[in-house]
mmCIF file of C-alpha atoms in Angstrom:
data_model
loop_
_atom_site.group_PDB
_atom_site.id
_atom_site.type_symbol
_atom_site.label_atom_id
_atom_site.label_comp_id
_atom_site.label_asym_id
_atom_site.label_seq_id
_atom_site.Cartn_x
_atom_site.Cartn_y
_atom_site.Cartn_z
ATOM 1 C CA UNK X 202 92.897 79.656 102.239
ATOM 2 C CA UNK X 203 90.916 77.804 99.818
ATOM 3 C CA UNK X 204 87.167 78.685 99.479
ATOM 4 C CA UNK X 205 85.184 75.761 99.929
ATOM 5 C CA UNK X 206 82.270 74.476 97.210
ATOM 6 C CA UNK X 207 79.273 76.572 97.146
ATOM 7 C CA UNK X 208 80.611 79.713 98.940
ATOM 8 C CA UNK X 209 81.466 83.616 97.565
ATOM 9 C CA UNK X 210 84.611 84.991 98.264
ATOM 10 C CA UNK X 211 84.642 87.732 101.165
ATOM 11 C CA UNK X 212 86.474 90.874 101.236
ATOM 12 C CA UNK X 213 89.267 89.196 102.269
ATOM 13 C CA UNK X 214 89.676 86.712 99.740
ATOM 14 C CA UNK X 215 88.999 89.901 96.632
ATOM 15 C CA UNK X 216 91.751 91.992 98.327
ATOM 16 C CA UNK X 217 94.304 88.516 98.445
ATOM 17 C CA UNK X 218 92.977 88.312 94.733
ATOM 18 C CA UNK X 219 94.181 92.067 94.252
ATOM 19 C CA UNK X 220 97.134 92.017 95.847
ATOM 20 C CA UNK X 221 98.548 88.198 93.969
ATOM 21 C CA UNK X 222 97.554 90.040 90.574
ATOM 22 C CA UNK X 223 99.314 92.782 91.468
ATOM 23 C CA UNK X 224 102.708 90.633 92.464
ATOM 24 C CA UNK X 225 102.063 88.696 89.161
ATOM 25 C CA UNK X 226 102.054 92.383 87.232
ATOM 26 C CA UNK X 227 105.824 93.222 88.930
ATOM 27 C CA UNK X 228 107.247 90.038 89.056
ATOM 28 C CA UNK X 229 105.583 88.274 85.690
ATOM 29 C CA UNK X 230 106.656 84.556 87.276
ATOM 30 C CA UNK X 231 102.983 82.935 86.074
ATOM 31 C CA UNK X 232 104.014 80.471 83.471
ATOM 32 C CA UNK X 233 101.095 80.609 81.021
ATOM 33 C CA UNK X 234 101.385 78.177 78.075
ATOM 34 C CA UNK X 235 99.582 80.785 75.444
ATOM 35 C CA UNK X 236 102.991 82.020 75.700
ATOM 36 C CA UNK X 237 104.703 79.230 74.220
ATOM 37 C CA UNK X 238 105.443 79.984 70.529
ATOM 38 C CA UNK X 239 104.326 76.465 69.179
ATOM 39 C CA UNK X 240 101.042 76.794 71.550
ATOM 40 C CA UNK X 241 100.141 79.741 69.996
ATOM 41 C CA UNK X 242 100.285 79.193 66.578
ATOM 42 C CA UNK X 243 98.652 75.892 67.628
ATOM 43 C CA UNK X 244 95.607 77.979 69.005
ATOM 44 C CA UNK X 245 95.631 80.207 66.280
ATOM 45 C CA UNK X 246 95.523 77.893 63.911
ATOM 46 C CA UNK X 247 92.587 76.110 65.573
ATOM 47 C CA UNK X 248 91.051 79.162 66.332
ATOM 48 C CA UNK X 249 91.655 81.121 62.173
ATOM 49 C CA UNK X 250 92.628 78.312 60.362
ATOM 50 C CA UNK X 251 95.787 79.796 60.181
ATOM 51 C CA UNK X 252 98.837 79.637 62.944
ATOM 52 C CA UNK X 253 99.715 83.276 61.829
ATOM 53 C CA UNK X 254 95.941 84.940 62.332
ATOM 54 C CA UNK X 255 95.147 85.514 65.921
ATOM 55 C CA UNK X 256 91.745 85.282 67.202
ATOM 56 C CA UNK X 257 90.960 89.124 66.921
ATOM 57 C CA UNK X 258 91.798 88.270 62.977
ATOM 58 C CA UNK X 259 89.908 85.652 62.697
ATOM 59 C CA UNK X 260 86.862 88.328 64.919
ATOM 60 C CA UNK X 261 87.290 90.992 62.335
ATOM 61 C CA UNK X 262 87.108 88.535 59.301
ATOM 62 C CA UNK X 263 84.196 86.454 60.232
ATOM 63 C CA UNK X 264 82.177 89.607 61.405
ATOM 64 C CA UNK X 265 82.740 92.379 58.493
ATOM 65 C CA UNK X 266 85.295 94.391 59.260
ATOM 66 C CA UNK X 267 83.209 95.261 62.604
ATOM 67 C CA UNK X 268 84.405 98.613 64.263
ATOM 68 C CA UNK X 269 82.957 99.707 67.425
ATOM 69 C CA UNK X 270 82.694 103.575 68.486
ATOM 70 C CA UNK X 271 82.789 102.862 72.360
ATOM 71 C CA UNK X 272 83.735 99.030 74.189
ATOM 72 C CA UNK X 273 84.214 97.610 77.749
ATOM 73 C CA UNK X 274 87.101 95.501 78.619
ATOM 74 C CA UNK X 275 86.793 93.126 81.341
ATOM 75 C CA UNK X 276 89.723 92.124 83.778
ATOM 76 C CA UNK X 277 92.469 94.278 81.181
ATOM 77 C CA UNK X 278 95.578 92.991 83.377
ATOM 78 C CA UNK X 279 98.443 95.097 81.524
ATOM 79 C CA UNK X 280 96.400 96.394 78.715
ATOM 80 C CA UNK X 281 97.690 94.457 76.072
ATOM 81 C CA UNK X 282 94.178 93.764 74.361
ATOM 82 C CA UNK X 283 93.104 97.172 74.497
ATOM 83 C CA UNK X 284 96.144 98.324 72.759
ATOM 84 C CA UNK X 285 95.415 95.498 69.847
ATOM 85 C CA UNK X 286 92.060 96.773 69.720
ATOM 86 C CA UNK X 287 92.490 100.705 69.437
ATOM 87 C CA UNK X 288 95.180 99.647 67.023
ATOM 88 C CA UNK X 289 93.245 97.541 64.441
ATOM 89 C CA UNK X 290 90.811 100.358 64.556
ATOM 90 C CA UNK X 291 88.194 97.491 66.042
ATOM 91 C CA UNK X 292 87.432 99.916 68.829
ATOM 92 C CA UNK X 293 87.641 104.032 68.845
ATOM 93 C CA UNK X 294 87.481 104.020 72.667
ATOM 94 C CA UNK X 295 87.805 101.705 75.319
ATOM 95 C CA UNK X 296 86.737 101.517 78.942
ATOM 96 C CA UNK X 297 88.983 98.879 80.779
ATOM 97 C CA UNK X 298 88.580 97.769 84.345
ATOM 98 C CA UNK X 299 90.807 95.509 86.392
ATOM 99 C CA UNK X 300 90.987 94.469 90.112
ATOM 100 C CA UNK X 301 94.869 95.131 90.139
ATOM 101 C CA UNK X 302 96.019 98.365 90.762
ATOM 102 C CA UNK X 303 99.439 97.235 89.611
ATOM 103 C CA UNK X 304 98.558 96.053 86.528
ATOM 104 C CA UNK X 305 96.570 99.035 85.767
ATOM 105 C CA UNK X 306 99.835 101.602 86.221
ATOM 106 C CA UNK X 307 101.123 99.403 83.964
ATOM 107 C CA UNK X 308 98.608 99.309 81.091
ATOM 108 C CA UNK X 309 98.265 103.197 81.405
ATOM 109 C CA UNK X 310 102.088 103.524 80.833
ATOM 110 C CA UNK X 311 102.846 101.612 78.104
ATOM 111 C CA UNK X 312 99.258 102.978 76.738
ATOM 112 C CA UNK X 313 101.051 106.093 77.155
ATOM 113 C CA UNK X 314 104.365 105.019 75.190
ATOM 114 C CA UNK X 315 101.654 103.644 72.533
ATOM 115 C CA UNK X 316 100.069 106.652 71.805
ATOM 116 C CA UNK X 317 97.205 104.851 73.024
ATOM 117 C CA UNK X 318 96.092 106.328 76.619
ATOM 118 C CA UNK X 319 93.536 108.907 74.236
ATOM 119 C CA UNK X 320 91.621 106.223 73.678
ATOM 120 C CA UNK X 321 91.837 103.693 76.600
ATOM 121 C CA UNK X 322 90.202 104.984 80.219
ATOM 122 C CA UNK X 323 91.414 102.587 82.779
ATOM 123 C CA UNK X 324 89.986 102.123 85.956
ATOM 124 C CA UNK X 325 89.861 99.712 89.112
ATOM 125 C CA UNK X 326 86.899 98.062 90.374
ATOM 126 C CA UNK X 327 85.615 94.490 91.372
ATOM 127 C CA UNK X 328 84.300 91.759 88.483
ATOM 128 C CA UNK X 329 82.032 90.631 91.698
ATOM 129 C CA UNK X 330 80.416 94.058 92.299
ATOM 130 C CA UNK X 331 79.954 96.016 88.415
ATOM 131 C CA UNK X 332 78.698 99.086 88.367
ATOM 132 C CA UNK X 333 78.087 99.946 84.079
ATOM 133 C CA UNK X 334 75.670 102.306 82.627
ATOM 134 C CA UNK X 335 72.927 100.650 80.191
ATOM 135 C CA UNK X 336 72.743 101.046 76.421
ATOM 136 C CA UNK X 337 76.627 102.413 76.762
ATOM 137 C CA UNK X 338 78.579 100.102 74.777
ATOM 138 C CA UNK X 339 78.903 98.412 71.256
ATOM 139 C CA UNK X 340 81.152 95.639 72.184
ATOM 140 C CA UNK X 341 82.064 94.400 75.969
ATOM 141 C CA UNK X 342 85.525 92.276 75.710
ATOM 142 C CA UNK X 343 86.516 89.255 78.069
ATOM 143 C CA UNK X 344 89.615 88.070 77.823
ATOM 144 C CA UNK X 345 90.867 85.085 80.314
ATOM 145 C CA UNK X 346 88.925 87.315 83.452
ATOM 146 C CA UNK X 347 85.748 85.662 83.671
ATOM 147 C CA UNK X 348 87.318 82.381 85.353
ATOM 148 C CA UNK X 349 88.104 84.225 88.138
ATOM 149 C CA UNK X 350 84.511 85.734 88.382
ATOM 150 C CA UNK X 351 82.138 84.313 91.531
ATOM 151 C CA UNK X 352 79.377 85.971 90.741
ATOM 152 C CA UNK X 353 78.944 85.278 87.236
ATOM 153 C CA UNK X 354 75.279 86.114 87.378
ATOM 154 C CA UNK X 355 75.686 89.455 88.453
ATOM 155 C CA UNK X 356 78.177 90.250 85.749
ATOM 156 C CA UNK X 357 76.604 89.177 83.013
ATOM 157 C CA UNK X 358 73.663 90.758 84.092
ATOM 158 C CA UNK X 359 75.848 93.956 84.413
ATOM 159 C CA UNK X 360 77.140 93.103 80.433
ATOM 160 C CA UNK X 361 73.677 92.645 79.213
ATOM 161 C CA UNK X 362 72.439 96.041 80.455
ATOM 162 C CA UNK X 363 75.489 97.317 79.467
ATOM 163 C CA UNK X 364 74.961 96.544 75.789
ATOM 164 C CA UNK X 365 73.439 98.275 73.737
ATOM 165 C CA UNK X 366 70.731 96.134 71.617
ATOM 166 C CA UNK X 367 72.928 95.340 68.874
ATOM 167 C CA UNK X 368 76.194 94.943 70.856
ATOM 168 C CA UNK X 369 78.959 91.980 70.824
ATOM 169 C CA UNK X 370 80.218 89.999 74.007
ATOM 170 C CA UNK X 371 83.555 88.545 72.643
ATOM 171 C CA UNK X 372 84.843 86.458 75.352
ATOM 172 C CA UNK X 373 88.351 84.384 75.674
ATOM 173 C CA UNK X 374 88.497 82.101 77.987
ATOM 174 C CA UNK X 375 89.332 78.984 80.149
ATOM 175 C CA UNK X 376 85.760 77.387 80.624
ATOM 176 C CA UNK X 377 87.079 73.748 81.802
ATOM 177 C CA UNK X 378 86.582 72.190 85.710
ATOM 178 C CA UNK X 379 86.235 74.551 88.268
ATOM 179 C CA UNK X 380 88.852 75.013 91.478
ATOM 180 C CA UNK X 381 86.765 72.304 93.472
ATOM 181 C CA UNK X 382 85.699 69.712 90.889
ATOM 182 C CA UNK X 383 88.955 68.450 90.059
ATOM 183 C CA UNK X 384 89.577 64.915 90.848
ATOM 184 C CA UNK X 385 92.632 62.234 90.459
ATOM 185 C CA UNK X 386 90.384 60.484 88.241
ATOM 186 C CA UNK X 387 89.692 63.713 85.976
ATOM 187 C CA UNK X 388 93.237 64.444 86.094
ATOM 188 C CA UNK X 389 94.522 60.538 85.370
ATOM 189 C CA UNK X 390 95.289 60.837 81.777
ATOM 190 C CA UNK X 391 97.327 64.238 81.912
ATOM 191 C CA UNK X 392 98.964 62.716 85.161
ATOM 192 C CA UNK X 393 100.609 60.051 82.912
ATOM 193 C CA UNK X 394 101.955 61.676 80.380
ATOM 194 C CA UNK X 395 103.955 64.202 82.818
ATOM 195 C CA UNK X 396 104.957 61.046 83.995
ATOM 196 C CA UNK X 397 105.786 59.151 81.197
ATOM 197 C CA UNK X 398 106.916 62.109 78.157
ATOM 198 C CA UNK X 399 108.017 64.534 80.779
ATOM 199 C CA UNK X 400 111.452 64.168 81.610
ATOM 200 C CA UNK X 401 111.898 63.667 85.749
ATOM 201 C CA UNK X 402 114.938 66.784 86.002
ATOM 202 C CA UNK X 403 111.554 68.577 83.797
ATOM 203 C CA UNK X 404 109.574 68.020 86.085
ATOM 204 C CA UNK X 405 108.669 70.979 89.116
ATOM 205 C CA UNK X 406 106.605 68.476 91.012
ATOM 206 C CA UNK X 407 106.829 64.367 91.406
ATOM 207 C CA UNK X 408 103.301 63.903 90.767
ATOM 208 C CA UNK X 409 101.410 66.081 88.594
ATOM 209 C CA UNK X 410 98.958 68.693 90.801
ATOM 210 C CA UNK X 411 95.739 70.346 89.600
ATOM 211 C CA UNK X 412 96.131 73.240 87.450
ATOM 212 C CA UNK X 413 95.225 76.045 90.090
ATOM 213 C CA UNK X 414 97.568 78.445 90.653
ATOM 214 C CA UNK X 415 98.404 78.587 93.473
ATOM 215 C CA UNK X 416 97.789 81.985 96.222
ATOM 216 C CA UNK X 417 95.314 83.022 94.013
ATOM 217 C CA UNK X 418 91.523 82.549 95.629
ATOM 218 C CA UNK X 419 89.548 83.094 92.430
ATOM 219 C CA UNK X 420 91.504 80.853 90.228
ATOM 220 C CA UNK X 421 88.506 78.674 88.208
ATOM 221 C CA UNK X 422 85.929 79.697 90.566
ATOM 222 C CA UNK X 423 83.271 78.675 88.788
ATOM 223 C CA UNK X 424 84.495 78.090 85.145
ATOM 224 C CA UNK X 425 82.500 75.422 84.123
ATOM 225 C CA UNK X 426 80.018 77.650 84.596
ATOM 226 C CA UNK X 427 80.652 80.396 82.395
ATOM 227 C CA UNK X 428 79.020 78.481 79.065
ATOM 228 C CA UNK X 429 75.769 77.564 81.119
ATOM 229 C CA UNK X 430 75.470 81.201 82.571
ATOM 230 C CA UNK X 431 76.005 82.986 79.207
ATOM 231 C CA UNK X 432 73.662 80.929 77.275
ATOM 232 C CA UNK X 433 70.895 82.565 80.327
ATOM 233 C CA UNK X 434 71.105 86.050 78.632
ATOM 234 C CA UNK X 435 72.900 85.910 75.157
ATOM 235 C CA UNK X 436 72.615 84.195 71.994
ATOM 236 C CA UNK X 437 76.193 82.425 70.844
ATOM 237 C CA UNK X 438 76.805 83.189 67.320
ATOM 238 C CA UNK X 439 79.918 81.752 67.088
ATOM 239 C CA UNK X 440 82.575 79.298 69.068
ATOM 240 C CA UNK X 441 85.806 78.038 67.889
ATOM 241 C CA UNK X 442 87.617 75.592 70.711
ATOM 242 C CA UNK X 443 91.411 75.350 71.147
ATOM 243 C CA UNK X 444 92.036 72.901 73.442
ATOM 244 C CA UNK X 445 94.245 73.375 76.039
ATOM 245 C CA UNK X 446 92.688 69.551 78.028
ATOM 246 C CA UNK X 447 96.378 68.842 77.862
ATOM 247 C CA UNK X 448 98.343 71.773 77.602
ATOM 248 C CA UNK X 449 97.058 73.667 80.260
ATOM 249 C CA UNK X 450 97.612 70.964 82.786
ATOM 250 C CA UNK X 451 101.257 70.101 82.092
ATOM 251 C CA UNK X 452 102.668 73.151 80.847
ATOM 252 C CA UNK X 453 102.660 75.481 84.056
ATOM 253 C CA UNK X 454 104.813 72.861 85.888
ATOM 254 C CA UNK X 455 107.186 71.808 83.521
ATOM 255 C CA UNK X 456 110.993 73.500 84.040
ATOM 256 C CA UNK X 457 110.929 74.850 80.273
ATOM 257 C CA UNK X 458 115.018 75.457 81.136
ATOM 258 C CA UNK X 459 115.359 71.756 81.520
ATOM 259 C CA UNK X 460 112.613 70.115 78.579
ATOM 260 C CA UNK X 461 113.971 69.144 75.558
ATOM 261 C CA UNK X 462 113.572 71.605 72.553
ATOM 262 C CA UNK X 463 110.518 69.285 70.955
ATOM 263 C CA UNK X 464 108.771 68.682 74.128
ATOM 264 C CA UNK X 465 105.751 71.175 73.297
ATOM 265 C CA UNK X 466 105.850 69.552 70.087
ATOM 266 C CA UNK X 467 104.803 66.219 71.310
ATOM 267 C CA UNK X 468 102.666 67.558 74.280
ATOM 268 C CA UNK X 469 100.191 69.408 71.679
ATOM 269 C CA UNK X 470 100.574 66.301 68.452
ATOM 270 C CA UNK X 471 99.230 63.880 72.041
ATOM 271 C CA UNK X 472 96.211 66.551 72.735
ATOM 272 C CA UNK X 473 95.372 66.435 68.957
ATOM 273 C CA UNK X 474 95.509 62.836 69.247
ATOM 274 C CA UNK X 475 94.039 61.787 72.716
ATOM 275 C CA UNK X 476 92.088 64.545 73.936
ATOM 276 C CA UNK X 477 89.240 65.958 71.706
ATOM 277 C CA UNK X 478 87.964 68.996 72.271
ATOM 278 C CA UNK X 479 83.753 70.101 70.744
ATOM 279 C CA UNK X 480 82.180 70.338 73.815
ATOM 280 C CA UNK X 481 84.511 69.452 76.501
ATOM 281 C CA UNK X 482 87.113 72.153 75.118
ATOM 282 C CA UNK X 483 88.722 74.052 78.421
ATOM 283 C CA UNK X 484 89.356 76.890 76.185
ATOM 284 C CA UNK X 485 86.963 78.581 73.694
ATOM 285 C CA UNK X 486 86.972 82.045 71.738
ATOM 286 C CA UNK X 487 82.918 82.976 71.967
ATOM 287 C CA UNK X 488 81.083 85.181 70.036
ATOM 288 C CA UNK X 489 77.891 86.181 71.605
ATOM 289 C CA UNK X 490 75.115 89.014 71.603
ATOM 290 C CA UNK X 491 72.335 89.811 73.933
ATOM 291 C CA UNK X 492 68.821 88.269 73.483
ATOM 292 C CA UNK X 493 65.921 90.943 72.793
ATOM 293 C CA UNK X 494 63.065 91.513 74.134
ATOM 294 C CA UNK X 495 61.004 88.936 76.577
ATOM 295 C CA UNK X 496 64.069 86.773 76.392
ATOM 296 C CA UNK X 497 66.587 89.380 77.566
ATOM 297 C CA UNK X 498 64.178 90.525 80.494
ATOM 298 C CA UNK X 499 63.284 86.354 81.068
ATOM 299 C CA UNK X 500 67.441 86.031 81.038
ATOM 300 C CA UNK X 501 68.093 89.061 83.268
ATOM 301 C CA UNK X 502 65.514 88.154 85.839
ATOM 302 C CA UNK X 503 67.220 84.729 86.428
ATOM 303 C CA UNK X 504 70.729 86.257 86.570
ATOM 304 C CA UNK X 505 69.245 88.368 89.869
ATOM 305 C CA UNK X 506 66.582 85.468 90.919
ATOM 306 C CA UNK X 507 68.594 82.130 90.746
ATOM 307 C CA UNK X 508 71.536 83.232 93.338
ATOM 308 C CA UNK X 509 68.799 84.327 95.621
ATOM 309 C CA UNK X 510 67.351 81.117 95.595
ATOM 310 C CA UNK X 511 70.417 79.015 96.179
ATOM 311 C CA UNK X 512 71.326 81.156 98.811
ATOM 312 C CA UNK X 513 67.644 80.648 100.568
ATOM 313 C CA UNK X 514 68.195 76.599 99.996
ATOM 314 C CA UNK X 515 72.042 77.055 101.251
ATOM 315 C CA UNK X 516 70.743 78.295 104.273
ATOM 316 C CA UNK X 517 67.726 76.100 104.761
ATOM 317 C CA UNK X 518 69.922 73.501 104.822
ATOM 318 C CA UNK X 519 72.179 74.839 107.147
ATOM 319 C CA UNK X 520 68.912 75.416 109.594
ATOM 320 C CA UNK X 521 67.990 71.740 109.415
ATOM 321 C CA UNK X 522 71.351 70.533 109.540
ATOM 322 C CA UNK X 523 71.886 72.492 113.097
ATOM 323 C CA UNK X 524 68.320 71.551 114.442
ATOM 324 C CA UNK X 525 68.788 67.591 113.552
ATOM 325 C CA UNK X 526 68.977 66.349 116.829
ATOM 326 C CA UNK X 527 72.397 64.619 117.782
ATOM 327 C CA UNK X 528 72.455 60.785 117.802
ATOM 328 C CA UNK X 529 72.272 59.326 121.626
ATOM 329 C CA UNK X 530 75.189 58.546 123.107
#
């Protein structure tokens, strides 16, 4: 089921969300193009200025040396950045939530193997429904969750309680088209060069489809929102785009068995060349911290306010549209 423009997901569609993360956490089959060893030092280098610093270097050089005595992470999946974090001493504990129960088990054992479970509390709950103590952390952490977030507003309202006055919101993330505003036009340009670099026995699919994956119901469900709604409560103090206009549309449905060795190669040198990035970037490592004072309670109130409000004109509309008399036969 796909949720149409302008709706939140019900129960059902956070427990199909649940239950596709956890099959992703057993059977690992999502083909993420991060993962590709030329992509990443790609986005590194964009990212540090260096395809051997990762983006948590390039966090802990640009801010000081930061360390953080207690953090939230946001959507943890297997744990992976929580580990990284207790281990470059960034963090001394970390809370960690995720809506997978799978993934969870899985982040608490190799936390366990790590040494790291005395550090890391993991825990299930909802991205749509936080429940976080104010003034309790340094740092909150976002990495690659808040795309699947509907109600943005309420979580970073949740964040900006959550911080403490001078706390960090580090957030990695896809922030390009939503689920529903993809087009054939907006997709035209990637669409011909899967057709024309991508070898056909390459290719999983004759014509190239949007880059939703697919039995997941909050897949970019409201991405292109996430810069907007941030910039309500929080200040950005730093934003380094890498890309991904390209990447992240061919990559997932290319047969990586079949491609020729320098295929990546010449996928990222044509983003470089024909897709720019500044401020229509799909990916971005933020930076951002919460605004004080009359502009933190100005931001908060239209976190809880604005949804309210669309809802009211959402069903306004729906009112007139059923009492608009039918045209005569």
């Amino acid at each position: 089921m796909i949720v149409h423009r302008g709706t939140i997901p019900d129960m059902t569609d956070v427990t199909r969300a649940g239950a596709f993360w956890d099959e992703q956490s057993r059977a690992a089959s999502l083909k993420l193009w991060m993962a590709h060893e030329p992509a990443r030092r790609y986005i590194n280098k964009l990212i540090s200025g260096n395809a051997d610093r990762w983006p948590l270097d390039w966090f802990q050089e640009t801010f000081n040396g930061l360390q953080f005595d207690r953090a939230l992470s946001v959507g943890c999946g297997a744990g992976a950045l929580e580990r990284d974090l207790v281990r470059r001493k960034i963090c001394a504990t970390v809370d960690a939530f995720d809506g997978s129960v799978a993934s969870l088990a899985i982040a608490r054992k190799l936390a366990l193997t790590d040494g790291s479970i005395r550090s890391v509390r993991y825990y299930a709950a909802d991205f749509n429904a936080p429940i976080l103590r104010r003034k309790t952390y340094d740092a909150v952490f976002c990495h690659q969750s808040l795309h699947h977030v509907a109600k943005l507003e309420k979580l970073f309202r949740a964040i900006l309680y959550a911080l403490r006055d001078d706390g960090y919101l580090f957030i990695d993330e896809y922030i390009g088209p939503s689920r529903f505003e993809w087009t054939p036009a907006l997709l035209a340009a990637a669409a011909k060069v899967y057709q024309t670099v991508v070898p056909p026995n390459a290719r999983l699919f004759e014509e190239l489809p949007p880059p939703i994956v697919p039995g997941d119901p909050s897949e970019a469900f409201r991405s292109s929102e996430i810069l907007p709604q941030l910039k309500r409560g929080f200040e950005i103090v730093a934003m380094r785009p890498y890309g991904g206009n390209l990447l992240a549309v061919i990559c997932p449905q290319v047969d990586w068995t079949q491609a020729p060795p320098d295929l990546m190669d010449t996928l990222i040198s044509i983003e470089q060349e024909r897709f720019p990035m500044h401020e229509t970037s799909y990916h971005a490592v933020i930076v951002a911290r919460p605004k004080k004072r009359v502009r933190a309670y100005i931001g908060a109130s239209r976190y809880f306010i604005e949804p309210k409000l669309k809802r009211i004109g959402r069903e306004v509309a729906h009112l007139a549209r059923r009492g608009r008399p039918r045209a005569s036969q």
